[in-house]
Each structure stands twice: as C-alpha cells, then as structure tokens.
Short mmCIF file of C-alpha atoms in Angstrom, two decimals:
data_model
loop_
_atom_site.label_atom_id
_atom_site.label_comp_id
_atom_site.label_asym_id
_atom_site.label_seq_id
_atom_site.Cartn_x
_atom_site.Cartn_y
_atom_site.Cartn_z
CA UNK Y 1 83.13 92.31 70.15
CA UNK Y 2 82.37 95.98 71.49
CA UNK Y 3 84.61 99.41 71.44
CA UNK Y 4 83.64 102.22 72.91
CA UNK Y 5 86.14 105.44 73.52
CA UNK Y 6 86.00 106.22 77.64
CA UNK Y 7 87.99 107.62 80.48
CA UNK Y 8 89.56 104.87 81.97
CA UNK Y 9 91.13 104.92 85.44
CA UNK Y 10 92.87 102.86 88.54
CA UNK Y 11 90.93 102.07 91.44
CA UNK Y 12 92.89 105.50 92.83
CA UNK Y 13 90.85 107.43 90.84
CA UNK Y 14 93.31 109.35 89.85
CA UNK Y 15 95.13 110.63 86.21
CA UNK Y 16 92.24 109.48 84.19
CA UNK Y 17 93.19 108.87 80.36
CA UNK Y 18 90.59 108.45 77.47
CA UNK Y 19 90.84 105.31 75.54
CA UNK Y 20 89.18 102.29 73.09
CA UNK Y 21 87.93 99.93 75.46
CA UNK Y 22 87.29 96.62 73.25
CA UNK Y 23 85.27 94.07 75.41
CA UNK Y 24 86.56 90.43 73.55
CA UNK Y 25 84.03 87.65 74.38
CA UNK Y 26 86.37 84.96 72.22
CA UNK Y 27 89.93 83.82 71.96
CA UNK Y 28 89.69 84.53 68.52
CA UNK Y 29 88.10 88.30 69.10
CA UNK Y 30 91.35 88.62 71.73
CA UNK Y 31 93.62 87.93 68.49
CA UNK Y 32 91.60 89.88 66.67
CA UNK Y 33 91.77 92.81 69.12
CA UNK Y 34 95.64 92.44 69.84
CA UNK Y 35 96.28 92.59 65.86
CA UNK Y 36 94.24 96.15 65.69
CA UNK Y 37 95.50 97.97 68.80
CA UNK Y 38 97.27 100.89 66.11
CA UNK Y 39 100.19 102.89 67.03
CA UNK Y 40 99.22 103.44 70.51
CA UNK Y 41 98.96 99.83 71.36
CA UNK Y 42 96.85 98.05 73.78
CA UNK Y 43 96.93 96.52 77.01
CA UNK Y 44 94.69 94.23 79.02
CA UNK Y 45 92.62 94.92 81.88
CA UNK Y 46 90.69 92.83 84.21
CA UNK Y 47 88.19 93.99 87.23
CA UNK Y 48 90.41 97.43 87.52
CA UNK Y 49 91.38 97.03 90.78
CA UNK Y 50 94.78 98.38 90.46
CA UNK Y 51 95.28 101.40 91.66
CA UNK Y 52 97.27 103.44 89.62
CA UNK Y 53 98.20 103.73 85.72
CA UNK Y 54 98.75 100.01 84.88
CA UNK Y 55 95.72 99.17 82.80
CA UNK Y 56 95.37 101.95 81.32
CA UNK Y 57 96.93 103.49 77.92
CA UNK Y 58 96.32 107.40 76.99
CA UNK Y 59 94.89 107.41 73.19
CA UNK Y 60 95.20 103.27 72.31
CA UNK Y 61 93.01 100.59 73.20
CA UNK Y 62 92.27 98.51 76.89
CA UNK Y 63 91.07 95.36 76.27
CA UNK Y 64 88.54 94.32 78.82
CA UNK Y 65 89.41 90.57 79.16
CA UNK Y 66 86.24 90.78 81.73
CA UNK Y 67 84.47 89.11 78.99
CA UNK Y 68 86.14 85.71 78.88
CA UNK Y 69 85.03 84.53 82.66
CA UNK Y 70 84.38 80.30 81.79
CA UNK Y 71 85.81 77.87 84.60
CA UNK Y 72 86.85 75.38 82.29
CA UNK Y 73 87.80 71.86 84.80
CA UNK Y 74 87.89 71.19 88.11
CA UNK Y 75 90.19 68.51 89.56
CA UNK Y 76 88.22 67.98 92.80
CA UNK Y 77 90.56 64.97 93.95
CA UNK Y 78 93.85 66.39 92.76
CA UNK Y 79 93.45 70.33 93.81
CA UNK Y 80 93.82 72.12 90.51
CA UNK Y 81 91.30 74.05 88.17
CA UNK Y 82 91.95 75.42 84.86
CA UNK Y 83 89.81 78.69 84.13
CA UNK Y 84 90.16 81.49 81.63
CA UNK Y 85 91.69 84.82 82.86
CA UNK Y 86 88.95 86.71 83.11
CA UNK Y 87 87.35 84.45 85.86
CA UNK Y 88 87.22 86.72 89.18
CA UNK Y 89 88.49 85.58 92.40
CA UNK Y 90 85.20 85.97 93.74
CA UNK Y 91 83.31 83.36 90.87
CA UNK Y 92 86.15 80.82 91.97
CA UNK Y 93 85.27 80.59 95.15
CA UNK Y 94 81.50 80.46 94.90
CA UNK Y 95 82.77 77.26 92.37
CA UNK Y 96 85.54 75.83 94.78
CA UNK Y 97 84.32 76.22 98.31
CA UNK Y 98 81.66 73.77 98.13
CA UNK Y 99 84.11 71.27 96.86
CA UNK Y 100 86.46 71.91 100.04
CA UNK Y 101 88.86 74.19 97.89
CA UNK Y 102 90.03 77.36 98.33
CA UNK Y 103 92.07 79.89 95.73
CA UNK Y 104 95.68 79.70 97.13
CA UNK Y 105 96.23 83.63 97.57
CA UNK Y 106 93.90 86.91 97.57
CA UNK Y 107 94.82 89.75 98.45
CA UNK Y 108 92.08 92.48 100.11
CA UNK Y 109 89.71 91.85 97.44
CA UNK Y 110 87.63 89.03 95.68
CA UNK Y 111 87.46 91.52 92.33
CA UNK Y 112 90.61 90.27 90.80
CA UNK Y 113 90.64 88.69 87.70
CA UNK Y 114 93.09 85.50 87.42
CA UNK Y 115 94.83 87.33 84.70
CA UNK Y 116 95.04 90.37 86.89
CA UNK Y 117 96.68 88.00 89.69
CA UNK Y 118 99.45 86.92 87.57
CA UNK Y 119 100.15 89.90 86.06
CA UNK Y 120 100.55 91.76 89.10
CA UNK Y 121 102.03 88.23 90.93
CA UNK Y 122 99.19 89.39 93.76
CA UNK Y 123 100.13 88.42 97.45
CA UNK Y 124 98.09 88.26 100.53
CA UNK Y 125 98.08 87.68 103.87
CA UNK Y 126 99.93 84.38 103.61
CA UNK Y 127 102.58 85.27 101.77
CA UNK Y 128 104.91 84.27 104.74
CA UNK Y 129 103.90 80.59 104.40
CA UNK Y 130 102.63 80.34 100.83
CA UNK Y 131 104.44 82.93 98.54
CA UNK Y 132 102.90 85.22 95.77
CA UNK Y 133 99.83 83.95 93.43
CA UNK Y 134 101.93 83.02 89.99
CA UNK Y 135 103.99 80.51 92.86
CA UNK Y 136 100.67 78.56 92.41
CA UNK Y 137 100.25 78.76 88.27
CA UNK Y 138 101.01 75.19 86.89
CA UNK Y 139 100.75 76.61 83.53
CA UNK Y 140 99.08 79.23 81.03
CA UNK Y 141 97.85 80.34 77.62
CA UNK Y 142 99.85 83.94 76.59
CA UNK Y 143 98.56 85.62 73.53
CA UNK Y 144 101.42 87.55 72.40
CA UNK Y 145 102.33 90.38 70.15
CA UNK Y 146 102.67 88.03 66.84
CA UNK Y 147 99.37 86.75 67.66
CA UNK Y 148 101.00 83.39 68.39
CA UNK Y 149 99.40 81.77 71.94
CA UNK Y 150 101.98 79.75 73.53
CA UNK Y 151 101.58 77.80 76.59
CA UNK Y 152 103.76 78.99 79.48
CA UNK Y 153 105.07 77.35 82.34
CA UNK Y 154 107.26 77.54 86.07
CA UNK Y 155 110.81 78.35 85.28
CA UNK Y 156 110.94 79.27 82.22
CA UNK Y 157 112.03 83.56 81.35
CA UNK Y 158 108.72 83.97 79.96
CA UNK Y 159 106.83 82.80 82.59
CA UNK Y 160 108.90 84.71 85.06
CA UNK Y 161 108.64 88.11 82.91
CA UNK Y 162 104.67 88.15 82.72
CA UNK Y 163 104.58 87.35 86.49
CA UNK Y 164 104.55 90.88 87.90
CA UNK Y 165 104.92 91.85 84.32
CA UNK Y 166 102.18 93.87 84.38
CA UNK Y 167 100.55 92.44 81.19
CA UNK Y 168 103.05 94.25 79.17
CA UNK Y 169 104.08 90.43 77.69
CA UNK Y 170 101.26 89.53 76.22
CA UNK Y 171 97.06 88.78 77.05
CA UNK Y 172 96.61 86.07 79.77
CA UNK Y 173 94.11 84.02 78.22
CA UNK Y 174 93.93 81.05 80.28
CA UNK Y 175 95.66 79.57 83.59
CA UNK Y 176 95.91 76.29 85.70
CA UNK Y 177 96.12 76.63 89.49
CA UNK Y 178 96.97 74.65 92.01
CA UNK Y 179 94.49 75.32 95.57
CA UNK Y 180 94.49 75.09 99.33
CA UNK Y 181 92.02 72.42 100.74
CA UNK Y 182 89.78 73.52 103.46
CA UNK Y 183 87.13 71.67 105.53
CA UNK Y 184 85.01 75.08 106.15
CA UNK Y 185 84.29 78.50 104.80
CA UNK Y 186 84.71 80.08 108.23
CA UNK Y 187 88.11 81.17 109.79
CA UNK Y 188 89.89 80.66 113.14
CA UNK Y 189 90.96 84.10 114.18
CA UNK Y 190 93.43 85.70 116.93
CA UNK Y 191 93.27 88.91 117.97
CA UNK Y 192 95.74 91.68 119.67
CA UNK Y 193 96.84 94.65 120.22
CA UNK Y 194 100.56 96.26 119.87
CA UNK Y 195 101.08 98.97 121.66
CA UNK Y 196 103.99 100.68 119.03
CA UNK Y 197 105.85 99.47 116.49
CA UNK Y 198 108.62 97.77 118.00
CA UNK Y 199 106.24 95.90 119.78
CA UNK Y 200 104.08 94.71 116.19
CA UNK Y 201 107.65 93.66 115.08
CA UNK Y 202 108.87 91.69 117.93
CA UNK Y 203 105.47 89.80 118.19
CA UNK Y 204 105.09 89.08 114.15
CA UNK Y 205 109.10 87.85 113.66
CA UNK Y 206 108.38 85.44 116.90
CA UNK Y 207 104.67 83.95 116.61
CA UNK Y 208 103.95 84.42 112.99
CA UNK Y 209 105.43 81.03 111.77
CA UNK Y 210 102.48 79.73 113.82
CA UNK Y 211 99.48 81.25 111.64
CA UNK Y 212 99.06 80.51 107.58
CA UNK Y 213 97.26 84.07 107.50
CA UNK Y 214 98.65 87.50 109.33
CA UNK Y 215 97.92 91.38 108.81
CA UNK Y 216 98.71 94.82 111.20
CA UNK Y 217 96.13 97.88 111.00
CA UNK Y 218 98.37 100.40 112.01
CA UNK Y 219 97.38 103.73 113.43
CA UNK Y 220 99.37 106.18 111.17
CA UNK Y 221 98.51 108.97 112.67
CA UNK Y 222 99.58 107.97 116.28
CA UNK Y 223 102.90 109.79 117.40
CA UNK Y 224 104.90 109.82 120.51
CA UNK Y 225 105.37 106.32 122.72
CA UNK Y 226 102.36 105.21 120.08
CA UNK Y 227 104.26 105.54 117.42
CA UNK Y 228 103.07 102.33 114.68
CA UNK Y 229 100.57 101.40 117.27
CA UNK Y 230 98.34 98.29 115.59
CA UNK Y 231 95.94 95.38 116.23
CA UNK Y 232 97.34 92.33 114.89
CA UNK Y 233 94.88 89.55 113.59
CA UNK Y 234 95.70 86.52 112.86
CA UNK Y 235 94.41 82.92 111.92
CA UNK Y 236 94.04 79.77 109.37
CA UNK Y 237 90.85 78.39 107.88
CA UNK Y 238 88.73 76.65 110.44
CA UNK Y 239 89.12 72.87 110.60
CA UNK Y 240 85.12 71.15 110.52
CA UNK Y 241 85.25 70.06 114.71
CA UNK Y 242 85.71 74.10 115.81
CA UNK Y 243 82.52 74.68 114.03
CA UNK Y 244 78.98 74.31 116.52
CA UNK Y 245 76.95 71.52 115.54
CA UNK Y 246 74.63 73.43 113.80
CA UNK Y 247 77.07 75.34 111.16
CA UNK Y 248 78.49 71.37 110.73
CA UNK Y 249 75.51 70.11 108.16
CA UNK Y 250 76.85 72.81 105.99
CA UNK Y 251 80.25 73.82 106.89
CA UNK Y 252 81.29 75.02 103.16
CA UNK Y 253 78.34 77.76 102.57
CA UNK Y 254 79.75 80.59 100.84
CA UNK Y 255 77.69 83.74 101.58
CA UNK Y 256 78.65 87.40 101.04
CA UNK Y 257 77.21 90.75 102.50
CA UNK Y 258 76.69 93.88 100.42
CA UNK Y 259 76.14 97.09 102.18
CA UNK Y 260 75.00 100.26 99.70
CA UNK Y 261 77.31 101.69 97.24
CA UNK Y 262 78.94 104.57 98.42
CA UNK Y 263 77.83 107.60 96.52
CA UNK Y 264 78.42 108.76 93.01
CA UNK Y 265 79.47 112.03 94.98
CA UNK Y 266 81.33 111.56 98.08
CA UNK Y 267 81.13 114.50 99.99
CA UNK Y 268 84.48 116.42 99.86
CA UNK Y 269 86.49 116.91 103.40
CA UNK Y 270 85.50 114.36 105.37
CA UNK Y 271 88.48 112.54 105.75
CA UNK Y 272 90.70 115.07 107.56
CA UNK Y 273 93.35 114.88 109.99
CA UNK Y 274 90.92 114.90 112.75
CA UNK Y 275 88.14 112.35 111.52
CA UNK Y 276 90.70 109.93 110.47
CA UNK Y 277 92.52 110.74 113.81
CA UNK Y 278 89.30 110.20 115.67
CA UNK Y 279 88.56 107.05 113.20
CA UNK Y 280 92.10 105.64 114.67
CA UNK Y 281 91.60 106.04 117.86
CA UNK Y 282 88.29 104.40 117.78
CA UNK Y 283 89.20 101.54 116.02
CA UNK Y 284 92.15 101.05 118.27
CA UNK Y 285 90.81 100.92 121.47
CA UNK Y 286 88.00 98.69 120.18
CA UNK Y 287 89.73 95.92 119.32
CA UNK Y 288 90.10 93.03 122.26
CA UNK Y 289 93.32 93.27 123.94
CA UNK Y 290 93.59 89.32 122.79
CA UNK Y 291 91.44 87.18 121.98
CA UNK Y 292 91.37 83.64 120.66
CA UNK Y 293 89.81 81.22 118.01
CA UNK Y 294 87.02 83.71 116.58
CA UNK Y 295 85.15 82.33 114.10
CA UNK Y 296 84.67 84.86 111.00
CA UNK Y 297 83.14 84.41 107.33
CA UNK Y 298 86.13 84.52 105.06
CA UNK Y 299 84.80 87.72 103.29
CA UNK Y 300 84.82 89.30 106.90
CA UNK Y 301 88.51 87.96 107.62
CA UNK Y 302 89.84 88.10 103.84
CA UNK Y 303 88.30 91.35 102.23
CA UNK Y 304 85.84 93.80 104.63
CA UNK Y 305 85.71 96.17 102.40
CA UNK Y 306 84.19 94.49 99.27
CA UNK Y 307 81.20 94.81 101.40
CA UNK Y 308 80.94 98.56 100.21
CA UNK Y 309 80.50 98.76 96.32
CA UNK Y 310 82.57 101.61 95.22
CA UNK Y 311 84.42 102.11 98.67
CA UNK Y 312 87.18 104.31 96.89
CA UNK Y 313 85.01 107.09 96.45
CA UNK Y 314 84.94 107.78 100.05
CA UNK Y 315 88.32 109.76 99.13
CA UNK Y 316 86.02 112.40 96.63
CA UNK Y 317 86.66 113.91 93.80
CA UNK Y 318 91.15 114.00 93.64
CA UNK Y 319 90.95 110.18 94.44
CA UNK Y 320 94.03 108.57 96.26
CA UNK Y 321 97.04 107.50 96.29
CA UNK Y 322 97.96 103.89 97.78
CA UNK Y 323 101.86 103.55 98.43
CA UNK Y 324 103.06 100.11 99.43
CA UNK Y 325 106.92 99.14 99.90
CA UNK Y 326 109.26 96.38 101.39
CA UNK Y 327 112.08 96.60 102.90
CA UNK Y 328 114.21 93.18 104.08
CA UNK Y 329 114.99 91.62 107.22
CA UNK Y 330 117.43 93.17 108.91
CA UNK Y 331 116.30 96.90 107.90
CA UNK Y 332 113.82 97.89 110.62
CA UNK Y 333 115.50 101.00 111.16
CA UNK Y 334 114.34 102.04 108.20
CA UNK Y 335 111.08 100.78 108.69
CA UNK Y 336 110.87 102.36 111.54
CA UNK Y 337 112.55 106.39 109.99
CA UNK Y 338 109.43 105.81 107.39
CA UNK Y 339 106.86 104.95 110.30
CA UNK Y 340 107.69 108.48 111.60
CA UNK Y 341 107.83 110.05 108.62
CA UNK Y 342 104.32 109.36 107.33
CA UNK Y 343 103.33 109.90 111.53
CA UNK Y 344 104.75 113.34 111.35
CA UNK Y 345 103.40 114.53 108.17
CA UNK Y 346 100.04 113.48 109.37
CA UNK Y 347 98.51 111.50 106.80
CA UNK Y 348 94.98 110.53 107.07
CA UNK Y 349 95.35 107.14 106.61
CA UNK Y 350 92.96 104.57 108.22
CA UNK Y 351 93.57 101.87 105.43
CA UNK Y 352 97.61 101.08 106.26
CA UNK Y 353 98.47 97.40 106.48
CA UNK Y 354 102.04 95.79 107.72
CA UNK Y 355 102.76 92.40 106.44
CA UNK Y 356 105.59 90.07 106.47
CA UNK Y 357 106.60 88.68 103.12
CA UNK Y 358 108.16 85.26 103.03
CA UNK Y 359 110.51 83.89 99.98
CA UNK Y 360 110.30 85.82 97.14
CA UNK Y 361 109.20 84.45 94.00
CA UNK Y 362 110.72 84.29 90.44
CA UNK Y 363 109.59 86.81 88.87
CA UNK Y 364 111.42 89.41 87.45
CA UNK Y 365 109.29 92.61 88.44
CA UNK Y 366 107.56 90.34 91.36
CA UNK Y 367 107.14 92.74 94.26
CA UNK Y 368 107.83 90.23 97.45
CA UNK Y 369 111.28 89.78 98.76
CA UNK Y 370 112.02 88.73 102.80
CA UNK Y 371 110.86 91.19 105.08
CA UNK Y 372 108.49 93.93 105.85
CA UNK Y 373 105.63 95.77 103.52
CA UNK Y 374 103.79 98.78 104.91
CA UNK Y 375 100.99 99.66 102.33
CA UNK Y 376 98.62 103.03 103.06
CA UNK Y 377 96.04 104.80 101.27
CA UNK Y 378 96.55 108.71 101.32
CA UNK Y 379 94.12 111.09 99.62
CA UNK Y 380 95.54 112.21 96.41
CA UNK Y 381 95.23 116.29 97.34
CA UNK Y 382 97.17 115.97 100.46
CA UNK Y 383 99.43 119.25 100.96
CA UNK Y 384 103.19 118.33 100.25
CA UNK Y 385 102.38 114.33 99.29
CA UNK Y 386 104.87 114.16 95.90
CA UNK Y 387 107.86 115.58 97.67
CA UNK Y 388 106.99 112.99 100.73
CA UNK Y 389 106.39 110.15 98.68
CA UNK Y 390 109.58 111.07 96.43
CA UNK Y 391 111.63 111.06 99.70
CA UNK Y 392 110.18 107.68 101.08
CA UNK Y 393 111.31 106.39 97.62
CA UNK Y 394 114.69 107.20 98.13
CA UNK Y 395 114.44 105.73 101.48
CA UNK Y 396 113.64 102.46 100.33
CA UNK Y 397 115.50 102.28 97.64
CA UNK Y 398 118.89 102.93 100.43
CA UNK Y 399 117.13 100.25 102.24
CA UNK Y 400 117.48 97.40 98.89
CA UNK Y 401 113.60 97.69 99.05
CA UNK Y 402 111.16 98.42 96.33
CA UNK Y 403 107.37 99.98 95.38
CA UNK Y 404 104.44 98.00 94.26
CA UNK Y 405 103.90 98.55 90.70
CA UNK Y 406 100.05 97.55 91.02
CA UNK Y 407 99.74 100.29 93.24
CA UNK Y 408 102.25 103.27 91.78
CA UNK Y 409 100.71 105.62 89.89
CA UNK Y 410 103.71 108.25 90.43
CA UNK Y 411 107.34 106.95 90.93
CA UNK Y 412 109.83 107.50 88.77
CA UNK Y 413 112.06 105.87 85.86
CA UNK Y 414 114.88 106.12 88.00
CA UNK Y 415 113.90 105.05 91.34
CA UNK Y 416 112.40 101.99 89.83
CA UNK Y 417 115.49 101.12 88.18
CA UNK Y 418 117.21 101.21 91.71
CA UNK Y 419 114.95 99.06 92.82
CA UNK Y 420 113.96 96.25 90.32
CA UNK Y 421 117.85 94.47 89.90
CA UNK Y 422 116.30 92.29 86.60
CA UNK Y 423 114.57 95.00 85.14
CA UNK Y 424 117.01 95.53 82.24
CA UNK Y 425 116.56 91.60 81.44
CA UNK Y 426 112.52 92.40 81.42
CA UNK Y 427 113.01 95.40 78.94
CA UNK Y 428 115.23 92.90 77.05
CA UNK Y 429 112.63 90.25 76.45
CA UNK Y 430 109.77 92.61 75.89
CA UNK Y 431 111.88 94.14 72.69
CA UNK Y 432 112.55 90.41 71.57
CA UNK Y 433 109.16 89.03 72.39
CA UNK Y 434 107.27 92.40 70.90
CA UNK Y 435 109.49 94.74 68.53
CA UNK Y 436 106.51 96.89 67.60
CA UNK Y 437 105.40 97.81 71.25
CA UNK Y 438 102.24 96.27 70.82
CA UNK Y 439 101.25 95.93 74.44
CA UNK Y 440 101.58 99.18 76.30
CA UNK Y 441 100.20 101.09 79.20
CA UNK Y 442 100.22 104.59 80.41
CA UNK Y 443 102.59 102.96 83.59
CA UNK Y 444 105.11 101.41 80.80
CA UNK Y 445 105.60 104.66 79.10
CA UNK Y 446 105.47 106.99 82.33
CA UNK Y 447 108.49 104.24 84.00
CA UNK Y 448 109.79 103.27 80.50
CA UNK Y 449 109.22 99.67 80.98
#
C-alpha cells in the first residue's frame, strides 16, 4: 500500500486541497488504511469524476479505492455480477457486452467507479424508466468506521444512508448488480429539435414514456422567442434485426474512440460569451430537424465526451463550476424564471442538459425526485457567478427542489438543509455508525454533513 501527500481536486478543477492519498490494493490494506486516517479522517475516492469537494479532505487522507478493480462473478443466465468497487463503468462493459449485458445506469461518463455510483446514487438518461444506480444494488460489502465490514442490503437505513451518502458511511468495498440485457452494442436513436422551452417540455412530458433513454442540449445562451431552445435525442439499445447484415456476425463489439488529450495548458479566454454563443448556434442549427432510428456506438450516444482525455481543462486555469437541480412536476414556472435567469446573465455554457427524473429512490441524500433537472457547466471566473448561483438556490429550494451534491462544490449549510427533508436522520446515523468522524470530506465539513 502507497501514500503520497498531493493536491487533490474535483473534476471542476476547482478549490484544490493537499492531502495523503493511500492507494489500498487489499481488503485488508482498506482496514488497515481506514484504522490510520488520524484526526483529519479519510474518505474514499474512486475515478474523481465528481466535480466538486466530495472526495476530497483538506490535511487527512483520500483513499484511492482505484486499486481494488477485480470482477469477481458473472451470472450470464440470471443478469447479475458481483465486482469490487473500484471496478470502472467502463471495465464492466468491455466484460458484459459480449455476454448481451449492459450496466443498468451511467451517467455522461464510463470513468465511474461502482463505489463512486452508489455513493453518489448516479442517474442517467433513463432515469424516467429505470430509476437511480443503487435502485439496481442487490447487495454490498461496507467497511465502516469500527473496521467491521457488514453486508448491506435494499431497505434497510444503512443501505439507504450510503446511497447518495457520499461515502461519508463507510468504504464501498464490494457490490452485486442487477443489468439490462441487450442484443447489440449499437443504439436506436431519434432526433429533434425544440424550438424554446415550452416546446422541449410539452414534447418530453408527452412522448418520453416511449424511449428507455432521453436527454435536451439546451442553448443557454439563446434569449428572446428562443429562450431554452434544444435538440432532443432520444432512443433504446438496438434490437439484433435493425442492425445490416454485416454488423449482425458481431452485433456485441465494444469499441471506443480516443481523440488527444486536451492540453496540460488550455489556453485562457476561449470560451467567451461569443465563442460559446457562436458554438450554440452552430450546434443548433446542425442538428436534423427529426430524424429517426440512427444507429450510434453507445460511447457516441452514452458519453461523447470521454472521447477527449482531460476534456475539463478546456475551461483553463479557474476550472468550473457544474450546477445541476430538480425541481417537481408541476413547477415549470420555476423552471422556466431559472431558464431566463442563467439566459440573461449570459453564461457560456455549451455543456447544459435537461432531463426528466422518474420515481425517486430511497435514499436519504439521493438527488432524483419527479420532475425536471437542468445541469450546466459554467467557468468558475465568471463575473457575478456566487451571487447567481446563491439566488438560483433559493429558487429551488421555494420550488421543493434540490442541488446535486456530486456536483456542488459551493452551496451552503443552510440551503441544503431546505432541501434534503431526511438529512437530520443521515447526520443521526453517521454519529451512531461513526462517533469519531472517521470518514470525512472537505464537502461534509464545508455543508456540515
């Protein structure tokens, strides 16, 4: 086992803190690691994918739980695999797709650790039809703060505080999933375009029951009668008879495309109101009016932008800030007072996404409830962002919505109390289940988790 004092930060790039990163290749080295995390504490850390303060922890220890990656079993006829938590998202489905499985939620990217998944209760764009990623965990192996491991399962309060908990119950050490069967690795896709917001929303609430997968680019920066203007794609996994006869002798390849790494040194002011704007526009226009039954790669359809090592740089030197919310059925109007907001402020934001969440799921600081989440990426340095940000906070909290904790890396104690109704019974079990504060993060102490 390995420790090394670095600057670790979220995939924002942004409040770096220095800390003992201990890289445990063992369960036993885990144990070993949790029992020696000192006053400061520790917390785990997968692929480091989210964005803001969660995995790290200013002046203790991060345990990189990278290290422990083995896929354990396969049940090929019943649908289930049992893996350890470091395993990416990626690795299982270079294992699963040539068995005719597929993982049963990502989100935008393959470099999520399962742990990482089911501490942030990760959703995608199926969430709709098939909930959040712990609604799939048949079971797991929690190291917790008495160095115990105890296996967890569905319904019980521990289960449902260390999904979307954040890893701030204990180290994920293994998990058994259930998966989606697919006859191909390709995708059936739909394509259009909304011309405004009210449009998006009137054609997702009465055509999306019809698609397992749905997502909205929306052109942020669009004002006026354009206003939440999007392209809407849609689609489900290809069945094997939509594929031409000569993708059907192998209709389960899993291949992935990697463009160059952006550089080490993006160069700063690129992404202004004006590129972005232009950027927009572009993109817009390009996409078909509507078009049917296109058949994409998964990594084209699921996650475009893993195809660009190190994309987040593109944002230079301040990093960014991605802010995702939902607010419920029934609450467009705010939806809609937010829309404008961001449109009038002018945010240069080409990565903004508009889902609709399904049922939410059981767990306590689970993000997903019924309705609508907007999530954008805004460079960190943008004149006047806090005081926006603050205020679209106190918009969604009037709303019964809530923030992402996977993505925060600035809201505050308050707001999050507002908006997290079980969070006092989370704070409850954490100072039963760990009376030292073993397991903390620079998020837990900034939100007082």
């Amino acid at each position: 086992m390995s420790a090394d004092t670095v600057s670790v930060t979220g995939w924002g790039r942004t409040a770096p803190t220095a800390a003992r990163l201990v890289r445990p290749r063992t369960y036993e080295e885990a144990a070993a690691a949790v029992r020696a995390c000192g006053a400061r504490g520790g917390i785990p850390r997968g692929l480091g994918r989210a964005y803001g303060d969660a995995a790290q922890n200013a002046g203790g220890a991060v345990l990189d739980m990278t290290g422990l990656d083995r896929v354990h079993a396969v049940d090929a006829a019943g649908g289930t695999v049992l893996c350890d938590a470091g395993v990416s998202l990626h690795r299982l489905m270079e294992v699963l797709l040539p068995l005719g499985w597929f993982v049963p939620v990502t989100p935008g990217t393959r470099y999520v650790t399962v742990g990482g998944a089911i501490g942030a209760d990760i959703h995608g764009k199926n969430h709709h039809v098939c909930g959040s990623f712990a609604r799939h965990v048949l079971a797991l192996e929690l190291l917790t703060a008495d160095g115990e491991v105890r296996t967890v399962l569905p319904g019980t309060p521990l289960f449902d505080a260390t999904a979307g908990g954040m890893g701030l119950t204990g180290v994920i050490l293994t998990a058994t999933v259930r998966l989606q069967p697919v006859e191909t690795s390709l995708m059936s896709v739909d394509t259009e375009r909304a011309r405004d917001l009210d449009d998006l929303l009137a054609r997702l609430t009465a055509t999306d029951h019809r698609y397992r997968y749905s997502v909205a680019w929306i052109d942020l920066l669009a004002r006026g009668a354009a206003t939440g203007r999007a392209v809407l794609t849609r689609g489900d996994h290809a069945p094997l008879d939509a594929l031409p006869a000569r993708r059907r002798a192998r209709p389960l390849d899993f291949r992935t495309a990697r463009l160059p790494a952006a550089p080490a040194r993006f160069p700063e002011g690129l992404l202004t109101r004006t590129t972005v704007g232009l950027f927009n526009t572009v993109w817009y226009h390009k996409a078909p009016r509507a078009e049917t039954g296109r058949l994409r790669p998964i990594p084209a359809f699921f996650h475009p932008l893993d195809g660009v090592p190190h994309w987040n740089r593109v944002y230079g030197r301040g990093g960014f800030v991605q802010y995702q919310f939902v607010v419920g059925h029934g609450r467009e109007e705010a939806l809609r007072r937010i829309v404008r907001r961001i449109a009038e402020h002018r945010c240069p934001s080409f990565l903004a996404v508009l889902k609709r969440f399904g049922e939410g799921d059981a767990g306590w600081l689970s993000f997903p409830v019924p309705g609508w989440t907007l999530a954008l990426d805004i460079p960190a340095n943008l004149p006047g962002l806090g005081p926006l940000l603050d205020g679209l906070d106190e918009e969604v909290a009037a709303a019964g919505g809530r923030v992402y904790l996977a993505k925060d890396s600035r809201l505050r104690p308050e707001s999050l109390a507002a908006m997290y109704p079980r969070l006092d019974e989370f704070r409850a079990l954490r100072a039963e289940l760990d009376p030292r504060g073993v397991f903390v993060s620079d998020l837990s102490r900034r939100l007082a988790l």
